[in-house]
Short mmCIF file of C-alpha atoms and ligand atoms in Angstrom, two decimals:
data_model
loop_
_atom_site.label_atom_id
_atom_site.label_comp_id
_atom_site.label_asym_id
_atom_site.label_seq_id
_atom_site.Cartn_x
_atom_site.Cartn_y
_atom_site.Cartn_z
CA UNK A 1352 -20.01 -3.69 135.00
CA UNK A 1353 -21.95 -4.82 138.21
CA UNK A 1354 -23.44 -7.69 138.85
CA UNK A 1355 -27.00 -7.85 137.12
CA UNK A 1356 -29.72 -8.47 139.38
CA UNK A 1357 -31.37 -11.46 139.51
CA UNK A 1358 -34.06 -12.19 136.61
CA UNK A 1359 -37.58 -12.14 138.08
CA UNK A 1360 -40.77 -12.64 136.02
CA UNK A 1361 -42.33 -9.31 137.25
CA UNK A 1362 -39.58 -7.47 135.43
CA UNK A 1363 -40.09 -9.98 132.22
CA UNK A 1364 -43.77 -9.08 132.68
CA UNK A 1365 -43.18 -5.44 132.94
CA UNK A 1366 -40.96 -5.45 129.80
CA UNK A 1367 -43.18 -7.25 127.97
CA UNK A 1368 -45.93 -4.23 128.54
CA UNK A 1369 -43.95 -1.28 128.31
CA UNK A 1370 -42.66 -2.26 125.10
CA UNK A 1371 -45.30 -4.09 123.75
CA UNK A 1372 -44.27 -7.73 123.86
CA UNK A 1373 -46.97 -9.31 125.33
CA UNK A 1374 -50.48 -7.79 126.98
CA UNK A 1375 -52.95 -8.97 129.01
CA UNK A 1376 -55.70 -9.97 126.65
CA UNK A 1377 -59.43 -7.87 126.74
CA UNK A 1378 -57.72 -5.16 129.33
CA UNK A 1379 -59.98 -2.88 129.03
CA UNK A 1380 -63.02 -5.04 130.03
CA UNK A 1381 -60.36 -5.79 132.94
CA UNK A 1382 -59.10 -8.74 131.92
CA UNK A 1383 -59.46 -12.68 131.36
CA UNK A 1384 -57.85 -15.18 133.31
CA UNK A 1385 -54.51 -15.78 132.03
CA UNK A 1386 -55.15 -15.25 128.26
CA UNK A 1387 -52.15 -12.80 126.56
CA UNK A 1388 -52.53 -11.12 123.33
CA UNK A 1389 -48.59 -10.49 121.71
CA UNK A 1390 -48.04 -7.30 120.80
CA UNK A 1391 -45.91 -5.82 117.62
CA UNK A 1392 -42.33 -7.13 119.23
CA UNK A 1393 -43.99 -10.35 120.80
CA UNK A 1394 -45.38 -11.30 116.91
CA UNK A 1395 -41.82 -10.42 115.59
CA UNK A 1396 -39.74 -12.29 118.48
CA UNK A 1397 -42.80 -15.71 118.41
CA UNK A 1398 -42.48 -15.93 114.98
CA UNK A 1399 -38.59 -15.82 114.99
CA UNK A 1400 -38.79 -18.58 117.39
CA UNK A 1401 -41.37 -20.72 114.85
CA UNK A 1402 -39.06 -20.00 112.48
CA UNK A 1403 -36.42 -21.62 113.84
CA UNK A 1404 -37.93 -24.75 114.64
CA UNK A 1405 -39.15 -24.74 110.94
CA UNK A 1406 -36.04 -25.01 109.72
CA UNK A 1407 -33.90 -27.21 111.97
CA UNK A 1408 -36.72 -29.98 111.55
CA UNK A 1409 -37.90 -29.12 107.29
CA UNK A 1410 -34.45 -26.95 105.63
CA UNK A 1411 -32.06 -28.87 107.63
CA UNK A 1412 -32.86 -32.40 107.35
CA UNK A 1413 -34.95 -34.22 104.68
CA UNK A 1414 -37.16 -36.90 106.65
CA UNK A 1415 -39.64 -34.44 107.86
CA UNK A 1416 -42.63 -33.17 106.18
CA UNK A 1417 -44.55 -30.06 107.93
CA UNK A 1418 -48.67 -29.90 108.30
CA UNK A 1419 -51.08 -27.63 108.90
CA UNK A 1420 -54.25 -29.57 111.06
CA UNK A 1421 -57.70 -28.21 111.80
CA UNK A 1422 -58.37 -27.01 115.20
CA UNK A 1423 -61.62 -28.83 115.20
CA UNK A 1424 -61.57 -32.66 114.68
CA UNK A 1425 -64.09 -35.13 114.47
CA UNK A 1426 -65.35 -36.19 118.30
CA UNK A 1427 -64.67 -39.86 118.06
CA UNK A 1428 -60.51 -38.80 117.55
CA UNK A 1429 -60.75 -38.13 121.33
CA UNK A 1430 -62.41 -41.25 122.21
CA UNK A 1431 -59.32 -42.95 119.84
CA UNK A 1432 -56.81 -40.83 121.46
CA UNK A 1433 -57.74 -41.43 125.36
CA UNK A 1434 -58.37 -37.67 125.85
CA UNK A 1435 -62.00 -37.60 126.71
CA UNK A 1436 -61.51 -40.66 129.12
CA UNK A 1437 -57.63 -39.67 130.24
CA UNK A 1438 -56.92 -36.15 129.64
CA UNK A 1439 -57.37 -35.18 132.85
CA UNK A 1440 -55.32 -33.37 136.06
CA UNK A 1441 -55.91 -34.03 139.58
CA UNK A 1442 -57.79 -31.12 141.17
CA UNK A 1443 -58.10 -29.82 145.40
CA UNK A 1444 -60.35 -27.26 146.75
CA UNK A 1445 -59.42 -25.30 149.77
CA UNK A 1446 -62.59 -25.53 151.98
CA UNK A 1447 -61.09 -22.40 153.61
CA UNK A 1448 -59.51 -20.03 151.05
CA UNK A 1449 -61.67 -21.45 148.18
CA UNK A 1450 -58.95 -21.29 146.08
CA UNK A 1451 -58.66 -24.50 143.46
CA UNK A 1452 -55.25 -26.16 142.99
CA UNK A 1453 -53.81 -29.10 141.34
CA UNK A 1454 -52.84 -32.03 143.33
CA UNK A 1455 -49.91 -32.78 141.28
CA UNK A 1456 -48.32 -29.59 141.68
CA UNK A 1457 -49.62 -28.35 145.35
CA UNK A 1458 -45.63 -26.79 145.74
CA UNK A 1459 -47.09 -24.18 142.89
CA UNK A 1460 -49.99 -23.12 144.06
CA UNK A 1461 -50.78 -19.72 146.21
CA UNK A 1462 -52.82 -20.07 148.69
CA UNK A 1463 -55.49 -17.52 148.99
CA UNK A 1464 -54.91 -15.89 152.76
CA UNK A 1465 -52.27 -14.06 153.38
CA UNK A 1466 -49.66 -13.85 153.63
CA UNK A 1467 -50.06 -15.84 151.20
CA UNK A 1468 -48.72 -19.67 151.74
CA UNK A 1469 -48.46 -23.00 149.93
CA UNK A 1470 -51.85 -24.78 150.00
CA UNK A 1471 -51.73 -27.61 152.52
CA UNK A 1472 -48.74 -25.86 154.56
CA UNK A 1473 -50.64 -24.37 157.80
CA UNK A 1474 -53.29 -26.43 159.81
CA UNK A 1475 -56.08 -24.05 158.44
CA UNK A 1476 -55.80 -25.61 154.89
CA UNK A 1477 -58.48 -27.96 154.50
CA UNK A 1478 -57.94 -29.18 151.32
CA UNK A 1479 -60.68 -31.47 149.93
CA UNK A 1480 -59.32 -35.68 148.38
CA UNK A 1481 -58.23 -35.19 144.76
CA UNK A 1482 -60.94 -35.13 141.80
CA UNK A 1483 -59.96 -35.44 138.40
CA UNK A 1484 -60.99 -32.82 136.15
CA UNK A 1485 -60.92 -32.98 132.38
CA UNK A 1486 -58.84 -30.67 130.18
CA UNK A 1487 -60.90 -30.89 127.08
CA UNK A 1488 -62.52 -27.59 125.64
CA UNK A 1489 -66.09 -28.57 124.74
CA UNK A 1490 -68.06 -27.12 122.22
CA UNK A 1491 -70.81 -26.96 119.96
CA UNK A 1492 -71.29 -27.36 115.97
CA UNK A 1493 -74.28 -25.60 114.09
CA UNK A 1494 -76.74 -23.12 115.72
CA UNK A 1495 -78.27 -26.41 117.36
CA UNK A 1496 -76.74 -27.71 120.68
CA UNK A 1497 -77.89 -31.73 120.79
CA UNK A 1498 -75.40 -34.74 122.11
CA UNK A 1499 -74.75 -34.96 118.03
CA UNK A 1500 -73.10 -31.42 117.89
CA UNK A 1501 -70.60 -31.92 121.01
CA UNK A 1502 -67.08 -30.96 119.41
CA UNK A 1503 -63.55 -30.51 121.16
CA UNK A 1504 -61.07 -28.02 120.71
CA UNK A 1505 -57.98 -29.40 120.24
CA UNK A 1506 -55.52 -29.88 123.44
CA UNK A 1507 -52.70 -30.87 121.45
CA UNK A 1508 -51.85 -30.49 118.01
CA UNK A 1509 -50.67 -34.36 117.54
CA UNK A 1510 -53.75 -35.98 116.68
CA UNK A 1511 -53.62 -33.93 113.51
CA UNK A 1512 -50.83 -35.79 112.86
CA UNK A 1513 -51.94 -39.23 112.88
CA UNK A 1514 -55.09 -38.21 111.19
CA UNK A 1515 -53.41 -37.48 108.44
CA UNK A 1516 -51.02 -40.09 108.97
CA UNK A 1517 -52.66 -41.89 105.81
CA UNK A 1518 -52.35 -39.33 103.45
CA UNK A 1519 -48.25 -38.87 103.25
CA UNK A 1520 -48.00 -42.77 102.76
CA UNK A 1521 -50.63 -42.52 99.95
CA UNK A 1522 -49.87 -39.13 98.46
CA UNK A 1523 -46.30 -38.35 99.45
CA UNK A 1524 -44.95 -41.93 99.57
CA UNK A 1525 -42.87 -41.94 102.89
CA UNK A 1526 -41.18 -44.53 104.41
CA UNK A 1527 -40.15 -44.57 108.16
CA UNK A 1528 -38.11 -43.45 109.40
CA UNK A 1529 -39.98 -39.71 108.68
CA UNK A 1530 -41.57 -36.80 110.85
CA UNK A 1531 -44.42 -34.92 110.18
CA UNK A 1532 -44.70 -31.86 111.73
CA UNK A 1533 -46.76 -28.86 112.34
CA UNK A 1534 -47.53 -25.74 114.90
CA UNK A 1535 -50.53 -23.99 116.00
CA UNK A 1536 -52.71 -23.40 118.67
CA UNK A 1537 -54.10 -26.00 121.13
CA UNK A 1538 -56.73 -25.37 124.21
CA UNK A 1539 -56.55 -26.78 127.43
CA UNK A 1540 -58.95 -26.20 130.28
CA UNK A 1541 -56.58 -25.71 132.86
CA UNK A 1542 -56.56 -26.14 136.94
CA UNK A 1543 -54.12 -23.64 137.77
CA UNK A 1544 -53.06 -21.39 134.74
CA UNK A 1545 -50.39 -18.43 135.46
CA UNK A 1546 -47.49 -17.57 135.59
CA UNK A 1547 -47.76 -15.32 132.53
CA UNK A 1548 -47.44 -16.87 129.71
CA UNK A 1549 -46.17 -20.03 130.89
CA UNK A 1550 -49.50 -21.53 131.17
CA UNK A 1551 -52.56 -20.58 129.50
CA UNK A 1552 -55.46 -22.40 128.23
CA UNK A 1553 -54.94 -21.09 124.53
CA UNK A 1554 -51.65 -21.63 123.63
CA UNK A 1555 -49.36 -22.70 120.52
CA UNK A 1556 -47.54 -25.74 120.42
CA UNK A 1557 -44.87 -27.21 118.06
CA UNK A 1558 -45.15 -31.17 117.44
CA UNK A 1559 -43.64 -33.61 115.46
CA UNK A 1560 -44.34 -37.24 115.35
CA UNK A 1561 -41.14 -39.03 114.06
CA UNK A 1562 -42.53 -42.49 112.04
CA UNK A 1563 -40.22 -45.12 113.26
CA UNK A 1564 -39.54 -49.22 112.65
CA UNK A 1565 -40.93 -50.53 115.98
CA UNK A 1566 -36.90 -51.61 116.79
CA UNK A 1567 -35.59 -48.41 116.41
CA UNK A 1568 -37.69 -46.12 118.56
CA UNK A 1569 -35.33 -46.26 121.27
CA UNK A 1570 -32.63 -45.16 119.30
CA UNK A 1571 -34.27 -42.42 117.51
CA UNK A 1572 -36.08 -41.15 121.34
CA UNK A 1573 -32.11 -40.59 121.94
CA UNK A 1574 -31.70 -38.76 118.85
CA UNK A 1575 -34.38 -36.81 119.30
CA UNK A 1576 -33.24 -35.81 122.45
CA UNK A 1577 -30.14 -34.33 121.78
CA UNK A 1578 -31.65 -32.69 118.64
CA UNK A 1579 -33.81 -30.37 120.97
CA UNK A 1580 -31.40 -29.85 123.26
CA UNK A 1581 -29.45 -28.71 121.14
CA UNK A 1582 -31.52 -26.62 118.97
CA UNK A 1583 -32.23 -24.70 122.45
CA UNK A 1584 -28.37 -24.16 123.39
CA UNK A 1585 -28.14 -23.36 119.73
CA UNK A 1586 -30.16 -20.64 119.82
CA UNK A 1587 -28.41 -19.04 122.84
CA UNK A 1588 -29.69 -20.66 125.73
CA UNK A 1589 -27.19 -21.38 128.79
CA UNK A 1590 -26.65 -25.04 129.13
CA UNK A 1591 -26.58 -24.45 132.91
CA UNK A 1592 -30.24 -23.60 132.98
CA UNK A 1593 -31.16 -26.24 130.72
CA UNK A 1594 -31.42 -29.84 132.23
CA UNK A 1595 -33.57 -33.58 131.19
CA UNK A 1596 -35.55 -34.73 133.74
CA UNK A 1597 -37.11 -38.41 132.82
CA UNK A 1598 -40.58 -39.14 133.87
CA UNK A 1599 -41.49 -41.88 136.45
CA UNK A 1600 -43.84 -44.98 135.58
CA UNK A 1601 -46.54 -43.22 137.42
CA UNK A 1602 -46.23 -39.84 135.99
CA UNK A 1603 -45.87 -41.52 132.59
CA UNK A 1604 -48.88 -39.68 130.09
CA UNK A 1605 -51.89 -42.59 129.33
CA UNK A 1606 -49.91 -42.90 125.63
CA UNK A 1607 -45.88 -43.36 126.47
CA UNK A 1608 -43.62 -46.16 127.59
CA UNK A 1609 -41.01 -43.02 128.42
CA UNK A 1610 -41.06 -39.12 128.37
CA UNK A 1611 -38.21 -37.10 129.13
CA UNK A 1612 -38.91 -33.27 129.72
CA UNK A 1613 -36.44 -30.29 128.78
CA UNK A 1614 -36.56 -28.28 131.83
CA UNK A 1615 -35.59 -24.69 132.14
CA UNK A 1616 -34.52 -22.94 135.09
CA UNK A 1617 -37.46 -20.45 135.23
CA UNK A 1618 -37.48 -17.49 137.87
CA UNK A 1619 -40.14 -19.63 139.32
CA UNK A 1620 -37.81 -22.90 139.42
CA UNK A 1621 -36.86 -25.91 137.08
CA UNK A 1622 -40.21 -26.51 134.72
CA UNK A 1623 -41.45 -28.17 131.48
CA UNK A 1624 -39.86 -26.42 128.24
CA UNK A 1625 -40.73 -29.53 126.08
CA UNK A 1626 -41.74 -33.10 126.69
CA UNK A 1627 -39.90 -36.10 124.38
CA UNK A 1628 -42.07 -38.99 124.59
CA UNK A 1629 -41.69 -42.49 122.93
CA UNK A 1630 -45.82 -43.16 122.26
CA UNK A 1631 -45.06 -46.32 121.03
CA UNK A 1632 -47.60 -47.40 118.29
CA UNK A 1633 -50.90 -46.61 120.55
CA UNK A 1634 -52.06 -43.79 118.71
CA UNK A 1635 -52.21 -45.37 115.29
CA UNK A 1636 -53.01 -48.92 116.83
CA UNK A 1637 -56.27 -46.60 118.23
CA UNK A 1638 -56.99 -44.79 115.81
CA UNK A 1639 -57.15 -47.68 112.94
CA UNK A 1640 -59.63 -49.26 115.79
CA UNK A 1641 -61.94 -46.56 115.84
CA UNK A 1642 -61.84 -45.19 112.75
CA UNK A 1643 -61.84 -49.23 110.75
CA UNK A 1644 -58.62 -48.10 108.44
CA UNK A 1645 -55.69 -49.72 108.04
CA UNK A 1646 -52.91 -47.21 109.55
CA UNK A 1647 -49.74 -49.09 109.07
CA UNK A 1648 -46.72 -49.09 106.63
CA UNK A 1649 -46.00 -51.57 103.74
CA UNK A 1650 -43.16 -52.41 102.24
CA UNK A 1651 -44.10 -53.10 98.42
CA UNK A 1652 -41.29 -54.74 96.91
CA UNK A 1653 -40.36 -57.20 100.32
CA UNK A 1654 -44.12 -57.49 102.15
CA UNK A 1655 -43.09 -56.02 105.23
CA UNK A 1656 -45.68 -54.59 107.29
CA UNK A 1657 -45.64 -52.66 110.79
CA UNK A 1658 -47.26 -49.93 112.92
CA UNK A 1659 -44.36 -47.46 113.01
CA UNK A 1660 -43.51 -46.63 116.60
CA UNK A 1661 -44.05 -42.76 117.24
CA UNK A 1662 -41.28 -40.48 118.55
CA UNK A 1663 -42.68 -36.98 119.80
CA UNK A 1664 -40.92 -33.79 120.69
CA UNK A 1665 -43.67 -31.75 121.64
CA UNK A 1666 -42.75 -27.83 122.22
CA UNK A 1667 -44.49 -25.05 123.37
CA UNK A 1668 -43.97 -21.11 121.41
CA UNK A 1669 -45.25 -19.27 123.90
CA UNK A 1670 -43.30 -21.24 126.90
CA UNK A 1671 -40.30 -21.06 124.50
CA UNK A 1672 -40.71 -17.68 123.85
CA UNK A 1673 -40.82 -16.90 127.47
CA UNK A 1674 -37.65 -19.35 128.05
CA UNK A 1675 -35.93 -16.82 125.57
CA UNK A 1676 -36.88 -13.83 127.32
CA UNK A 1677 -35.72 -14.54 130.84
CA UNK A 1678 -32.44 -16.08 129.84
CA UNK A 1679 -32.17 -13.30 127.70
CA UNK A 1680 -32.64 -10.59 130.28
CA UNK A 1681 -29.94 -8.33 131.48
CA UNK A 1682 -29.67 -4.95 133.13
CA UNK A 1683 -25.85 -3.48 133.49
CA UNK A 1684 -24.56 -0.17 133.53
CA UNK A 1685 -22.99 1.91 130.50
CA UNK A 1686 -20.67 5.21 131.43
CA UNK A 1687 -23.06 5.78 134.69
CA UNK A 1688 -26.59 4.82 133.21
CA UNK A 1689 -29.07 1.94 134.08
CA UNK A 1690 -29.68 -0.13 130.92
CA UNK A 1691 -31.94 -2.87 130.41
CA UNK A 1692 -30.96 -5.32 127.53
CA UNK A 1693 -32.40 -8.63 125.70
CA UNK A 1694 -29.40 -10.51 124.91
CA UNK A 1695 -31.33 -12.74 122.35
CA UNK A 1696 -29.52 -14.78 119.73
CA UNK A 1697 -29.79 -12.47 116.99
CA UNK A 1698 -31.51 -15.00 114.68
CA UNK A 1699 -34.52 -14.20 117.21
CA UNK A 1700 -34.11 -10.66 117.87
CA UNK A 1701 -37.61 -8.60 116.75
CA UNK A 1702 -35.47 -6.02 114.75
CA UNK A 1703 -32.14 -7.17 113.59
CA UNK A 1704 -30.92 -3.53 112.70
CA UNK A 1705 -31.91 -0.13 113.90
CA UNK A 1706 -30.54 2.93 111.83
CA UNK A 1707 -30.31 5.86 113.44
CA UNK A 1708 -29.06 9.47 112.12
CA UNK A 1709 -26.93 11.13 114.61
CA UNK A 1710 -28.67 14.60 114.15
CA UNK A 1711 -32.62 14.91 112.77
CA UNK A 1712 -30.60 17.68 109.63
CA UNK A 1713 -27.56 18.33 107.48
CA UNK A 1714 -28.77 15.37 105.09
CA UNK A 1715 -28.34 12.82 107.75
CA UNK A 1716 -32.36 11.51 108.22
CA UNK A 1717 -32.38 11.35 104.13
CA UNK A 1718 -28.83 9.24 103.87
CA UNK A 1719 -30.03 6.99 107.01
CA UNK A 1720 -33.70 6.23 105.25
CA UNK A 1721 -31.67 5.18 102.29
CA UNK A 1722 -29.94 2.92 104.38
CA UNK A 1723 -33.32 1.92 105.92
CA UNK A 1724 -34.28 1.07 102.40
CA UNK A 1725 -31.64 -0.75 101.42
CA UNK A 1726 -31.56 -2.86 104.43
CA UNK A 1727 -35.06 -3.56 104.56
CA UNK A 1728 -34.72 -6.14 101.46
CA UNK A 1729 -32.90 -8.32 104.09
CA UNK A 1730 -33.76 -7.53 107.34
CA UNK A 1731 -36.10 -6.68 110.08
CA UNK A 1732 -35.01 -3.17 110.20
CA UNK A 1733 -36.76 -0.10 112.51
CA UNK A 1734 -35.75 3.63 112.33
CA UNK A 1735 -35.25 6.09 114.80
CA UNK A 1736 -34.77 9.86 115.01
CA UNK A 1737 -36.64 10.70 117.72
CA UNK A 1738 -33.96 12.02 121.05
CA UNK A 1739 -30.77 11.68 122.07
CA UNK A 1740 -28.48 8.76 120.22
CA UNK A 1741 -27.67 7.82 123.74
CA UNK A 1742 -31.71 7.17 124.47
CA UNK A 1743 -32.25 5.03 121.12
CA UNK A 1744 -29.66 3.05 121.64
CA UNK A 1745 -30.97 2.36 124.85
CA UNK A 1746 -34.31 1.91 123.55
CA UNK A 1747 -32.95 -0.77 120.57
CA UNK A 1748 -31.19 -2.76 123.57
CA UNK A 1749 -34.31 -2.85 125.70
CA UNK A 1750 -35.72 -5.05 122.32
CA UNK A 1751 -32.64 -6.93 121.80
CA UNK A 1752 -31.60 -5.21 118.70
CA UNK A 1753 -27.99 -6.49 117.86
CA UNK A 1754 -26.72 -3.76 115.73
CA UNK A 1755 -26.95 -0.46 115.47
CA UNK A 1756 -26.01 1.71 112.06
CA UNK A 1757 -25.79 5.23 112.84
CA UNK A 1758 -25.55 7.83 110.40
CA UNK A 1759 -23.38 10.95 111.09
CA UNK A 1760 -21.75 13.73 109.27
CA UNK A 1761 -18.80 11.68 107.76
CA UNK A 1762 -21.20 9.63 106.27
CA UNK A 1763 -22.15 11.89 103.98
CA UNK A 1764 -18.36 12.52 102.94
CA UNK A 1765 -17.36 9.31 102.61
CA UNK A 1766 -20.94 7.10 102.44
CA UNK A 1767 -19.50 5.04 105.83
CA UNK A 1768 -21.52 4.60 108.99
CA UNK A 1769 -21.01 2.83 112.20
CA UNK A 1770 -21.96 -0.41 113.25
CA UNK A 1771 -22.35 -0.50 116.69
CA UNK A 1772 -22.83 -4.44 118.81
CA UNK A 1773 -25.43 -4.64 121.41
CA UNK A 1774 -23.64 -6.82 123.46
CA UNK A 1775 -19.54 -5.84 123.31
CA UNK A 1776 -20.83 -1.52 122.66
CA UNK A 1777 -18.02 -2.02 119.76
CA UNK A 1778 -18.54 0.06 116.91
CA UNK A 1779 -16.63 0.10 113.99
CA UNK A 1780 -16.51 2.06 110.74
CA UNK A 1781 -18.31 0.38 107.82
CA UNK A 1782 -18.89 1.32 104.22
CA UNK A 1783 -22.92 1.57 103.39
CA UNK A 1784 -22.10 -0.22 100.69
CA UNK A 1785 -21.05 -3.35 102.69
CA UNK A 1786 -23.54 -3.52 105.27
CA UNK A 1787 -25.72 -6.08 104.44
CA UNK A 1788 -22.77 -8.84 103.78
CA UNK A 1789 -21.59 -7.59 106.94
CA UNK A 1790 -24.88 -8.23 108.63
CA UNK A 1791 -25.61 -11.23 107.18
CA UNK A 1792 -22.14 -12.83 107.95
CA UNK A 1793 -22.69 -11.99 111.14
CA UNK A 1794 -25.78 -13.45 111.94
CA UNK A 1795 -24.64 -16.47 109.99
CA UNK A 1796 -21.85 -16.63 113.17
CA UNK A 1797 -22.30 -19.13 116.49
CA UNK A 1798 -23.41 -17.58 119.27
CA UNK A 1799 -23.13 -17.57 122.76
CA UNK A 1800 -24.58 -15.56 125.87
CA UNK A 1801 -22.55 -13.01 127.24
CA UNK A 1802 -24.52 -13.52 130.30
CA UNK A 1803 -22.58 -16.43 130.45
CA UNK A 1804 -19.04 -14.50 131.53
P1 ATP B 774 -47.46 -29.44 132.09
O1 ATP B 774 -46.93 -30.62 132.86
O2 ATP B 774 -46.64 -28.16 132.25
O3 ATP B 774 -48.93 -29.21 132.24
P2 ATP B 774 -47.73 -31.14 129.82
O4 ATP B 774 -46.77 -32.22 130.18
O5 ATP B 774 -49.18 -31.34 130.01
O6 ATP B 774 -47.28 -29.78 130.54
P3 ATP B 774 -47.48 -31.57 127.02
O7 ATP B 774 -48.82 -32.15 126.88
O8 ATP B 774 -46.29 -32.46 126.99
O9 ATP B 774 -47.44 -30.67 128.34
O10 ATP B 774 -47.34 -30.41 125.95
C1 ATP B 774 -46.13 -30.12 125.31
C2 ATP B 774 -45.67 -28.70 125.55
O11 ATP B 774 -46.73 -27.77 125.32
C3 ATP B 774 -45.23 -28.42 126.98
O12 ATP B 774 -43.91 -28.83 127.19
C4 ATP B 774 -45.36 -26.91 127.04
O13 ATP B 774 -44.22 -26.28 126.47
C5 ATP B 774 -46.55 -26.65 126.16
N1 ATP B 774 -47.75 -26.46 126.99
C6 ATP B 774 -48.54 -27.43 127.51
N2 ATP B 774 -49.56 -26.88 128.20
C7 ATP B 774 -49.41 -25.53 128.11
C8 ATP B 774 -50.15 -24.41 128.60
N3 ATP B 774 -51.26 -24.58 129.31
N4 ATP B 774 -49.70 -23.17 128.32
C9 ATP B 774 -48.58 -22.99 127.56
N5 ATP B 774 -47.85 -24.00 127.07
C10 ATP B 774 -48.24 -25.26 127.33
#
């Protein structure tokens, strides 16, 4: 097999329409900035990845609780929280290409001449001092717009969290150490979105604040750590394009005493994948000031009473999603033709099985929707009789379907099929009857990358 070509995020974009991944959103009207509506696949693969987080953090360990926050909290949270004062990125304007960039991140930006350079890099840049510019989505509540009605839309799903802090002491009786976690869509007002869906200002994050004795945050910021880490390589990521990058004092966020991002090696470099940051005990220190509630943990039986330090992996879906995608992508060569090919760990493939009867008569569509039928109880499962069996195969790669089950004319003699790997092309000969053990066994199997060699 050649060598694949190198991943760019033109081809991940291009996928993502032709096979209806991802879309840009309103396209008819042509287009908003940088807002993506996921298509059929996209929901499929997104949700996979939600899944999984779901379970490492609330089937596979017992000290975290999930949530499910409103979008719209009460205006004084953000005073609490330092967003309306803090949440804010440094912004330039280009007095000559007009173009608006953030000053943190001037090696991303595009400048608008061309051809087309990095803002700042030619004499003719005349880039005005930095301004900070707030993040926070305003809006109003009731038909009535007054200073009372000002509301924010969330920018990050945490202060949910401590919100509600209250209630699983009360109600649910925890005792740190414990996580409570949730996903679901935050908006930021940002700078410089792009980059597909990499950064948007309506996006979906995961969080969890882990509820810690004040003396063991550091200890559980290290756990936490290699937890995500490891729930990324788990899920098929290469370890070479994975790497922790700790955050200097000044690039520290207004809540944490240390952050340490997962970076992944994007087409467009080494970025943000997820931030782990040890916020201490200022969220619920702030928010009992605000609010006038007591917000910390006591011991019945021995007295003991604390603010529980906060541990917080904070993950995005759509930037993991994306993540997925581009280490997943692979184009090679099968017996002279050009495939393209998702190798996604099949726990987040969009279809886990395609079956597929070798000819559209003889009995063959009939035995293969029974199959269909059968596996559907289990499985994500799509059929397809339309062209050659060469072409749908091709097709089910394209999505990152791991196995194929194709229906021929000894089926119907002996009720076998064949189970064919995306990845290795084996196929081997498998009665109907066993399919779905086989299936699930092997999704139940470690995986690695074959990108990897
Ligand atoms: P960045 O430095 O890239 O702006 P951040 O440090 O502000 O990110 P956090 O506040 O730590 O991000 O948010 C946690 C996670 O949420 C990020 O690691 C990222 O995966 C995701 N995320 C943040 N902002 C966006 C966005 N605008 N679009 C998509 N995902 C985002």
């Amino acid at each position: 097999m050649p060598a694949a070509e190198p991943v760019t995020m033109d081809k991940i974009v291009s996928l993502c329409k032709r096979r209806g991944f991802v879309f840009p959103s309103s396209e008819i009207y042509g287009g908003v900035g940088s807002s993506y509506d996921y298509g059929h696949y996209g929901v499929l693969l997104k949700n996979n990845v939600k899944a999984q987080w779901w379970r490492a953090l609330l089937q596979e360990r017992d000290d975290v609780v999930a949530l499910d926050s409103a979008i719209i909290q009460h205006p004084r949270a953000w005073e609490a929280s330092g967003h309306l004062a803090g949440f804010t990125d440094p912004l330039v304007d280009c007095r000559t290409c007009k173009k608006r960039f953030r000053a943190d991140k001037l090696e991303d930006g595009e400048c608008g001449r061309k051809p087309s350079k990095r803002p700042g890099e030619t004499s003719e840049c005349d880039l005005t001092d930095p301004r900070n510019f707030n993040l926070m989505f305003q809006t109003t509540i009731g038909p009535v717009q007054d200073a009372g009605s000002t509301v924010y839309l969330r920018p990050e799903t945490a202060q949910g969290i401590f919100l509600n802090f209250k209630h699983y002491l009360q109600f649910s009786r925890k005792k740190p150490p414990f996580g409570i976690a949730q996903i679901g869509k935050s908006f930021r007002n940002e700078i410089t979105p792009g980059n597909f869906i990499f950064r948007t200002r309506e996006f979906e994050q995961m969080e969890m604040e882990f509820f810690v004795p004040p003396d063991q945050a550091q200890q559980w910021f290290e756990h936490w750590l290699d937890q995500r880490i490891n729930w990324y390589t788990g899920l098929g990521i290469r370890p070479d394009h994975l790497r922790l990058r700790a955050h200097e004092a000044d690039e520290l966020s207004h809540y944490s005493s240390g952050t340490s991002d997962i970076e992944y090696r994007f087409p467009i470099g080494w970025q943000e994948l997820e931030g782990i940051a040890n916020r201490g005990d200022f969220d619920l220190t702030q928010h009992a000031q605000f609010s006038g509630q007591k917000l910390e943990y006591v011991d019945t039986a021995s007295g003991e009473r604390y603010i529980p330090h906060v541990i917080e992996p904070a993950a995005g879906a759509d930037r993991a999603t994306l993540a997925f995608l581009v280490d997943a992508y692979d184009e090679d060569e099968i017996e002279g033709e050009h495939r393209t090919v998702l190798r996604l760990h099949p726990l987040l493939a969009p279809v886990k099985v395609a079956v597929l009867p070798l000819v559209r008569k003889d009995g063959q569509p009939e035995l293969a929707r029974e199959v269909e039928r059968s596996l559907r109880e289990s499985f994500q499962v799509e059929y397809d009789e339309g062209g050659a069996i060469g072409r749908r195969y091709r097709r089910q790669d394209e999505i990152g379907t791991p196995w194929a089950v194709t229906v021929d004319h000894q089926s119907l003699e002996d009720r076998t099929v064949t189970l064919r790997d995306r990845d290795s092309l084996a196929q081997e000969r498998i009665a109907i009857d066993a399919l779905e053990a086989e299936i699930t066994q092997r999704l139940r199997r470690p995986w690695s990358s074959p990108k990897l060699g």
